[in-house]
Coordinates of C-alpha atoms in Angstrom, one line a residue:
M241 CA -91.7 25.0 14.2
P242 CA -92.1 23.3 10.8
R243 CA -91.6 19.6 10.9
R244 CA -88.2 18.5 9.5
G245 CA -88.3 16.2 6.5
R246 CA -87.3 12.6 6.6
R247 CA -84.4 13.3 4.1
Q248 CA -82.9 16.0 6.3
E249 CA -83.0 13.7 9.4
V250 CA -81.1 11.0 7.5
E251 CA -78.4 13.5 6.5
D252 CA -78.0 14.7 10.1
E253 CA -77.5 11.1 11.3
E254 CA -74.9 10.4 8.7
M255 CA -73.0 13.6 9.7
R256 CA -73.0 12.7 13.4
A257 CA -71.7 9.2 12.6
Q258 CA -68.9 10.6 10.5
E259 CA -67.9 12.9 13.3
G260 CA -67.8 10.0 15.7
E261 CA -65.5 8.0 13.4
N262 CA -63.1 10.9 13.1
A263 CA -62.9 11.4 16.8
S264 CA -62.1 7.8 17.5
A265 CA -59.5 7.6 14.8
A266 CA -57.4 10.6 16.0
P267 CA -55.9 9.0 19.1
A268 CA -54.9 5.9 17.2
A269 CA -53.2 8.0 14.5
A270 CA -51.3 10.0 17.2
A271 CA -50.1 6.8 18.7
V272 CA -48.5 5.4 15.6
A273 CA -47.3 8.7 14.0
P274 CA -43.6 9.4 14.4
A275 CA -42.5 12.0 16.9
G276 CA -42.7 15.5 15.6
Q277 CA -45.5 14.9 13.1
V278 CA -48.5 15.5 15.4
G279 CA -48.2 19.1 16.6
E280 CA -44.6 18.6 17.9
E281 CA -41.7 20.6 16.5
L282 CA -38.5 18.6 15.5
P283 CA -35.3 19.5 17.4
P284 CA -32.4 21.1 15.3
F285 CA -29.9 18.6 13.8
D286 CA -26.9 18.1 16.0
P287 CA -24.1 15.8 14.6
K288 CA -22.9 15.2 18.2
N289 CA -26.0 13.0 18.6
F290 CA -24.7 10.6 16.0
Q291 CA -21.7 8.8 17.3
N292 CA -19.0 7.1 15.1
Q293 CA -19.6 3.4 14.7
P294 CA -16.6 1.1 14.7
I295 CA -15.8 -0.9 11.5
S296 CA -14.7 -4.6 11.6
A297 CA -13.5 -7.3 9.2
S298 CA -16.9 -7.3 7.5
N299 CA -16.0 -3.8 6.0
H300 CA -12.7 -5.1 4.6
A301 CA -14.1 -5.1 1.0
K302 CA -15.2 -1.5 1.2
I303 CA -11.8 -0.4 2.5
R304 CA -10.2 -2.3 -0.3
T305 CA -12.3 -0.4 -2.8
I306 CA -11.2 2.9 -1.2
T307 CA -7.5 1.8 -1.4
E308 CA -7.7 0.8 -5.0
S309 CA -9.4 4.1 -5.9
W310 CA -6.0 5.8 -5.5
D311 CA -4.9 4.0 -8.7
V312 CA -6.8 6.5 -10.9
P313 CA -5.0 9.7 -9.8
A314 CA -1.7 7.7 -9.6
A315 CA -2.1 6.9 -13.3
S316 CA -2.7 10.5 -14.1
L317 CA 0.5 11.5 -12.2
D318 CA 2.5 8.9 -14.1
H319 CA 1.2 10.3 -17.4
L320 CA 2.1 13.8 -16.3
G321 CA 5.6 12.7 -15.4
Q322 CA 6.0 11.1 -18.9
L323 CA 4.9 14.3 -20.6
V324 CA 7.4 16.4 -18.6
R325 CA 10.2 13.9 -19.4
E326 CA 9.5 13.9 -23.1
A327 CA 9.3 17.7 -23.2
A328 CA 12.6 18.0 -21.3
V329 CA 14.4 15.6 -23.7
L330 CA 13.2 17.4 -26.8
L331 CA 14.2 20.8 -25.4
T332 CA 17.6 19.4 -24.4
E333 CA 18.2 18.0 -27.9
V334 CA 17.5 21.4 -29.5
G335 CA 19.5 23.4 -27.0
A336 CA 16.6 25.3 -25.5
D337 CA 16.9 28.0 -22.9
P338 CA 18.2 26.5 -19.6
M339 CA 15.5 28.4 -17.7
L340 CA 12.9 26.2 -19.4
L341 CA 14.7 23.1 -18.3
R342 CA 15.0 24.4 -14.8
D343 CA 11.2 24.9 -14.8
L344 CA 10.6 21.4 -16.0
D345 CA 12.9 20.0 -13.4
K346 CA 10.9 21.8 -10.7
T347 CA 7.7 20.4 -12.2
M348 CA 9.1 16.9 -12.2
K349 CA 10.0 17.3 -8.5
E350 CA 6.5 18.4 -7.8
V351 CA 5.2 15.3 -9.5
V352 CA 7.4 13.2 -7.3
D353 CA 6.1 15.0 -4.2
Q354 CA 2.5 14.4 -5.3
Q355 CA 3.2 10.8 -5.8
A356 CA 4.7 10.6 -2.3
A357 CA 1.5 12.2 -0.9
L358 CA -0.7 9.8 -2.8
N359 CA 1.3 6.8 -1.6
A360 CA 0.9 8.1 2.0
R361 CA -2.9 8.1 1.5
R362 CA -2.8 4.6 0.0
E363 CA -0.6 3.2 2.7
A364 CA -2.8 4.7 5.5
A365 CA -5.8 2.9 4.0
L366 CA -3.7 -0.3 3.7
D367 CA -2.8 0.0 7.4
I368 CA -6.5 -0.1 8.2
R369 CA -7.1 -3.1 6.0
R370 CA -4.3 -4.9 7.7
D371 CA -5.7 -4.1 11.1
L372 CA -9.1 -5.4 10.0
T373 CA -7.6 -8.6 8.7
D374 CA -6.0 -9.1 12.1
G375 CA -9.4 -8.8 13.7
T376 CA -9.0 -5.2 15.1
K377 CA -12.1 -3.0 15.2
I378 CA -11.4 0.5 14.0
V379 CA -13.2 3.2 15.9
D380 CA -13.7 6.5 14.0
P381 CA -12.0 5.2 10.8
A382 CA -12.0 8.7 9.1
T383 CA -10.0 10.2 11.9
N384 CA -7.8 7.1 12.1
W385 CA -7.0 7.2 8.4
S386 CA -6.3 11.0 8.5
A387 CA -3.9 10.6 11.4
R388 CA -1.9 7.8 9.7
F389 CA -1.8 9.8 6.4
E390 CA -0.6 13.0 8.0
E391 CA 2.1 11.1 9.9
R392 CA 3.5 9.6 6.7
L393 CA 3.3 12.8 4.8
A394 CA 5.1 14.7 7.6
A395 CA 7.9 12.2 7.6
Y396 CA 8.4 12.7 3.8
E397 CA 8.3 16.4 4.0
K398 CA 11.1 16.4 6.7
Q399 CA 13.5 14.8 4.2
T400 CA 16.1 16.8 2.3
S401 CA 16.0 17.2 -1.5
R402 CA 18.7 14.5 -1.9
Q403 CA 16.7 12.1 0.3
K404 CA 13.5 12.8 -1.7
Y405 CA 14.8 12.6 -5.2
A406 CA 18.3 11.0 -5.5
N407 CA 16.8 7.5 -5.0
N408 CA 13.5 8.1 -6.7
A409 CA 13.2 5.9 -9.8
L410 CA 11.0 8.4 -11.8
Y411 CA 13.4 11.4 -11.1
R412 CA 16.5 9.3 -11.8
E413 CA 15.2 8.1 -15.2
Y414 CA 14.2 11.7 -16.0
K415 CA 17.8 12.9 -15.3
E416 CA 19.3 10.0 -17.1
E417 CA 17.3 10.8 -20.2
I418 CA 18.2 14.4 -20.2
W419 CA 21.9 13.5 -19.7
G420 CA 21.8 11.2 -22.6
A421 CA 20.0 13.8 -24.8
D422 CA 22.6 16.4 -24.2
P423 CA 25.3 16.1 -27.0
E424 CA 27.9 17.7 -24.7
N425 CA 27.7 14.8 -22.2
E426 CA 29.8 11.7 -22.6
G427 CA 29.8 8.4 -20.7
A428 CA 27.5 7.5 -17.8
M429 CA 25.7 10.1 -15.8
P430 CA 27.5 11.1 -12.6
P431 CA 25.9 10.2 -9.2
L432 CA 22.5 11.8 -9.0
S433 CA 23.2 13.0 -5.5
S434 CA 26.1 15.1 -6.7
M435 CA 23.7 16.9 -9.0
I436 CA 21.4 17.9 -6.0
P437 CA 22.7 20.6 -3.7
K438 CA 23.7 19.4 -0.2
E439 CA 21.4 20.4 2.7
D440 CA 21.5 20.2 6.5
G441 CA 20.7 16.5 7.3
D442 CA 22.5 15.1 4.3
E443 CA 25.5 12.8 4.8
D444 CA 28.9 14.1 4.0
D445 CA 30.0 13.4 0.4
S446 CA 32.9 11.4 1.8
D447 CA 30.5 9.1 3.7
D448 CA 30.3 5.5 2.5
E449 CA 26.5 5.6 2.1
V450 CA 26.7 8.3 -0.6
E451 CA 26.9 7.2 -4.2
V452 CA 30.4 7.0 -5.5
G453 CA 29.8 6.9 -9.2
G454 CA 27.2 6.8 -12.0
M455 CA 25.8 3.6 -13.4
A456 CA 26.2 2.8 -17.0
K457 CA 22.9 1.6 -18.5
S458 CA 23.0 -1.2 -21.0
Y459 CA 21.4 -0.5 -24.4
R460 CA 22.1 -4.0 -25.6
D461 CA 19.7 -6.9 -26.1
P462 CA 20.4 -9.6 -23.5
L463 CA 19.8 -12.2 -26.2
T464 CA 21.8 -10.9 -29.2
R465 CA 24.1 -8.4 -27.4
A466 CA 23.3 -6.0 -30.3
W467 CA 21.8 -2.6 -30.0
L468 CA 18.2 -2.8 -28.8
E469 CA 15.7 -2.5 -31.7
N470 CA 12.0 -1.8 -31.1
P471 CA 12.6 -2.2 -27.3
M472 CA 10.0 -4.3 -25.4
K473 CA 9.9 -4.2 -21.6
S474 CA 8.7 -6.9 -19.3
R475 CA 6.0 -5.6 -16.8
L476 CA 7.1 -8.3 -14.4
C477 CA 10.8 -7.5 -14.0
G478 CA 11.4 -4.4 -16.0
H479 CA 14.1 -5.8 -18.3
V480 CA 14.2 -4.7 -21.9
Y481 CA 14.7 -6.8 -25.1
S482 CA 14.6 -6.3 -28.8
Q483 CA 11.2 -7.1 -30.1
A484 CA 12.2 -9.7 -32.7
S485 CA 14.6 -11.6 -30.5
I486 CA 12.3 -11.8 -27.4
Y487 CA 9.3 -12.8 -29.5
D488 CA 11.3 -15.6 -31.0
F489 CA 12.6 -16.6 -27.6
L490 CA 9.1 -16.9 -26.2
R491 CA 7.5 -18.5 -29.3
A492 CA 7.1 -21.8 -27.5
G493 CA 5.5 -20.3 -24.4
P494 CA 6.5 -18.7 -21.1
A495 CA 10.2 -18.9 -20.1
D496 CA 12.7 -17.5 -17.6
C497 CA 13.7 -13.9 -18.3
P498 CA 17.0 -14.0 -20.4
A499 CA 18.5 -11.1 -18.5
A500 CA 21.4 -12.2 -16.3
G501 CA 20.4 -13.0 -12.7
C502 CA 16.7 -12.7 -13.3
D503 CA 14.4 -15.6 -12.3
K504 CA 11.1 -14.2 -13.4
K505 CA 9.1 -16.3 -15.8
I506 CA 7.7 -14.1 -18.6
S507 CA 5.5 -14.5 -21.6
Q508 CA 4.7 -12.4 -24.7
K509 CA 1.6 -11.0 -23.0
D510 CA 3.9 -9.5 -20.3
L511 CA 5.7 -7.3 -22.8
E512 CA 5.0 -3.7 -23.7
P513 CA 6.8 -1.2 -26.0
D514 CA 9.3 0.9 -24.2
E515 CA 9.4 4.3 -25.9
V516 CA 11.7 5.8 -23.2
M517 CA 14.3 3.2 -23.9
A518 CA 13.9 3.7 -27.7
R519 CA 14.9 7.4 -27.2
Q520 CA 17.8 6.5 -24.9
V521 CA 19.1 4.0 -27.5
R522 CA 19.0 6.6 -30.2
N523 CA 20.9 9.1 -28.0
A524 CA 23.5 6.4 -27.0
K525 CA 24.1 5.5 -30.7
R526 CA 24.6 9.2 -31.5
R527 CA 27.1 9.6 -28.6
E528 CA 29.0 6.5 -29.7
E529 CA 29.1 7.8 -33.3
E530 CA 30.4 11.2 -32.2
S531 CA 33.0 9.6 -30.0
Q532 CA 34.2 7.4 -33.0
N533 CA 34.4 10.5 -35.2
K534 CA 36.5 12.2 -32.7
G535 CA 38.8 9.2 -32.5
R536 CA 39.2 9.1 -36.3
K537 CA 40.1 12.8 -36.4
K538 CA 42.7 12.3 -33.7
Q539 CA 44.3 9.5 -35.7
N540 CA 44.6 11.7 -38.7
R541 CA 46.9 14.1 -36.9
I542 CA 50.5 14.1 -38.0
V543 CA 52.8 15.3 -35.3
I544 CA 55.8 17.3 -36.5
D545 CA 57.5 18.1 -33.2
D546 CA 56.6 18.7 -29.6
D547 CA 55.2 22.1 -30.3
D548 CA 53.6 21.9 -33.7
E549 CA 51.2 19.6 -35.4
I550 CA 49.5 19.5 -38.8
I551 CA 46.0 18.2 -39.2
D552 CA 45.2 16.6 -42.6

């Protein structure tokens, strides 16, 4: 056989050395590689292998963030309720088809129902926050929250229409505005419960717990006792004042609310325009003017005898 050259011998030695390094490195790589990466097939994912972990007081901030996240849809519902109320008032003022008003009334009730569902979600999260504050560890928080939410929602849905809406502030204000916008209505709105059909589970109308009369709302400034002008409402207590008088009252700084019986301390930064009250004041002025006109016409009658009368 021909003699191998020196160069070929060197190349053969280098190749054998490289093969030896690769062989020694393979066991070490297999030892440090994660399971399933060296010729082993990964098992299928099974969520049962991942158990729920309890949450403790250290998660309080996260639960608070979840609770406050409900404020965004709540604001949207409030805005929708405002739009429905404004549409109903305008349609009432122009004497629109009663069917349209019935549809809007149904929509407003749906808004109230959605608000109740949203509050049930928020309160369920608040319950968990309170438990965490007390040092309780919550196991499976998602299921825990869902159970609390469904319990609250079921309790609301069991209520009758009167129980759901008669004492709801949003629905009451909606009905009061419509009542005031209707030129055929006079005086205070009758009890709201009397405007909602009685159902099984409602108290008898003769029961002491049922409303016995409507409430007359004041459209007078608590400072001047004159008609409200450019109404401004306090975000702290809900009382309403004329813009000029309340700004003058608070010129020197925060002071006690001037409404009778209110002890809230308010400042100018706590005030916001109240467009709803502005519409109600306009309607109340119109009703008062119509009532005075009727009174003047009645005074102009000259009675001839018991059966006949002449109207000037």
